[in-house]
CSV table of C-alpha atoms in Angstrom, one decimal:
chain,number,residue,atom,x,y,z
A,307,GLN,CA,1.3,8.1,-16.6
A,308,VAL,CA,-0.4,6.1,-13.9
A,309,GLN,CA,-3.6,6.8,-12.0
A,310,LEU,CA,-4.2,5.2,-8.6
A,311,VAL,CA,-7.5,5.4,-6.6
A,312,GLU,CA,-7.6,4.0,-3.1
A,313,SER,CA,-10.7,3.0,-1.2
A,314,GLY,CA,-11.7,1.0,1.9
A,315,GLY,CA,-10.4,3.2,4.7
A,316,GLY,CA,-12.3,3.8,7.8
A,317,SER,CA,-12.4,3.5,11.6
A,318,VAL,CA,-11.9,0.3,13.4
A,319,GLN,CA,-11.1,-0.8,17.0
A,320,ALA,CA,-7.7,-2.2,17.9
A,321,GLY,CA,-7.5,-5.9,16.9
A,322,GLY,CA,-9.8,-5.4,14.0
A,323,SER,CA,-9.3,-5.7,10.3
A,324,LEU,CA,-9.7,-3.6,7.2
A,325,ARG,CA,-9.0,-4.2,3.5
A,326,LEU,CA,-7.9,-1.4,1.3
A,327,SER,CA,-8.3,-1.5,-2.5
A,328,CYS,CA,-6.5,0.4,-5.2
A,329,GLU,CA,-7.7,0.6,-8.7
A,330,ALA,CA,-4.9,1.3,-11.2
A,331,SER,CA,-5.1,2.6,-14.7
A,332,GLY,CA,-2.7,4.1,-17.2
A,333,ASP,CA,0.6,2.8,-18.5
A,334,SER,CA,0.9,-0.8,-17.2
A,335,GLY,CA,4.7,-0.6,-17.9
A,336,SER,CA,4.9,2.0,-15.1
A,337,ARG,CA,3.4,-0.4,-12.6
A,338,ASN,CA,6.0,-3.2,-12.4
A,339,CYS,CA,6.3,-2.6,-8.7
A,340,MET,CA,3.3,-1.7,-6.7
A,341,GLY,CA,2.8,-1.2,-3.0
A,342,TRP,CA,1.6,0.9,-0.1
A,343,PHE,CA,3.0,3.5,2.2
A,344,ARG,CA,1.4,5.5,5.0
A,345,GLN,CA,1.9,8.8,6.7
A,346,ALA,CA,0.6,9.9,10.1
A,347,PRO,CA,0.3,13.5,11.1
A,348,GLY,CA,3.7,14.9,12.2
A,349,LYS,CA,5.5,11.7,11.1
A,350,GLU,CA,7.6,10.8,8.1
A,351,ARG,CA,6.3,8.6,5.3
A,352,GLU,CA,6.6,4.9,6.1
A,353,GLY,CA,6.8,2.3,3.4
A,354,ILE,CA,4.6,-0.7,4.2
A,355,GLY,CA,5.3,-3.2,1.5
A,356,SER,CA,5.5,-4.0,-2.1
A,357,ILE,CA,4.6,-6.6,-4.7
A,358,ASP,CA,6.4,-7.1,-8.0
A,359,SER,CA,5.3,-8.3,-11.4
A,360,ALA,CA,5.9,-11.9,-10.4
A,361,GLY,CA,3.8,-11.5,-7.2
A,362,VAL,CA,6.7,-11.5,-4.8
A,363,THR,CA,6.0,-9.4,-1.8
A,364,ASP,CA,8.1,-7.6,0.8
A,365,TYR,CA,7.0,-6.0,4.0
A,366,ALA,CA,8.2,-3.5,6.6
A,367,ASP,CA,9.0,-5.1,9.9
A,368,SER,CA,6.3,-3.0,11.6
A,369,VAL,CA,3.5,-4.8,9.6
A,370,LYS,CA,5.1,-8.1,8.8
A,371,GLY,CA,2.7,-11.0,9.8
A,372,ARG,CA,-0.3,-8.6,10.1
A,373,PHE,CA,-0.6,-7.0,6.6
A,374,THR,CA,-0.8,-8.8,3.3
A,375,ILE,CA,-0.5,-7.3,-0.2
A,376,THR,CA,-2.2,-9.0,-3.1
A,377,LYS,CA,-3.2,-8.0,-6.6
A,378,ASP,CA,-5.7,-9.0,-9.2
A,379,ASN,CA,-4.2,-8.3,-12.6
A,380,ALA,CA,-7.4,-8.9,-14.4
A,381,LYS,CA,-9.1,-6.2,-12.4
A,382,ASN,CA,-6.0,-3.9,-12.2
A,383,THR,CA,-6.6,-3.8,-8.5
A,384,LEU,CA,-4.1,-3.9,-5.6
A,385,TYR,CA,-5.2,-4.9,-2.1
A,386,LEU,CA,-3.9,-4.4,1.4
A,387,GLN,CA,-5.4,-6.7,3.9
A,388,MET,CA,-4.7,-5.4,7.4
A,389,ASN,CA,-5.3,-7.6,10.4
A,390,SER,CA,-4.6,-7.2,14.1
A,391,LEU,CA,-4.7,-3.4,13.7
A,392,LYS,CA,-3.1,-1.3,16.4
A,393,PRO,CA,-3.6,2.4,17.2
A,394,GLU,CA,-0.2,3.1,15.9
A,395,ASP,CA,-1.4,2.0,12.4
A,396,THR,CA,-3.5,5.1,12.3
A,397,ALA,CA,-2.5,7.1,9.2
A,398,MET,CA,-3.3,8.1,5.7
A,399,TYR,CA,-2.6,5.1,3.5
A,400,TYR,CA,-1.4,5.5,-0.1
A,401,CYS,CA,-1.3,3.1,-3.0
A,402,ALA,CA,1.9,3.5,-5.1
A,403,ALA,CA,3.6,2.3,-8.2
A,404,ASP,CA,6.8,2.5,-10.1
A,405,ARG,CA,8.3,1.3,-13.4
A,406,MET,CA,11.5,0.1,-11.7
A,407,PRO,CA,11.8,-3.3,-10.0
A,408,CYS,CA,10.9,-3.4,-6.4
A,409,VAL,CA,14.3,-4.6,-5.4
A,410,TRP,CA,15.8,-1.4,-6.8
A,411,ILE,CA,13.5,1.2,-5.3
A,412,GLY,CA,12.6,-0.2,-1.8
A,413,TYR,CA,9.5,1.8,-1.0
A,414,GLU,CA,10.4,4.9,-2.9
A,415,PHE,CA,7.6,4.9,-5.6
A,416,LYS,CA,7.2,7.4,-8.3
A,417,TYR,CA,3.4,7.4,-8.5
A,418,SER,CA,0.9,7.5,-5.7
A,419,GLY,CA,-2.8,8.0,-5.2
A,420,GLN,CA,-4.7,10.5,-3.0
A,421,GLY,CA,-4.8,8.3,0.0
A,422,THR,CA,-7.4,6.8,2.3
A,423,GLN,CA,-7.6,7.4,6.0
A,424,VAL,CA,-7.3,4.5,8.5
A,425,THR,CA,-8.1,5.2,12.1
A,426,VAL,CA,-7.6,2.6,14.8
A,427,SER,CA,-9.0,3.3,18.3
A,428,SER,CA,-7.9,1.6,21.5
């Protein structure tokens, strides 16, 4: 079992930045692939990106060049640095994890946290 707790959400103006954090605990073997997804009201879930056990990252086209995923293994913490935020980035952001390799699952993670809200105003 994996527990994921997000923090760092909030409100920001367009063009601003936020950094989300995700503290992970539980079975480390179930966290080979970690990442983020988001969901806005009335919209489908959207995978943002992932990072594998070797630190290799992958991003959705909608955030590529603006968002960066990193992790601190010593702290069991995953980060999402979001720059140049746009109103369309407004959503609930979820930290996620899976036992399977990132290249196998895309952004379809088995475990996720409760989410943290990000609101970007124009």
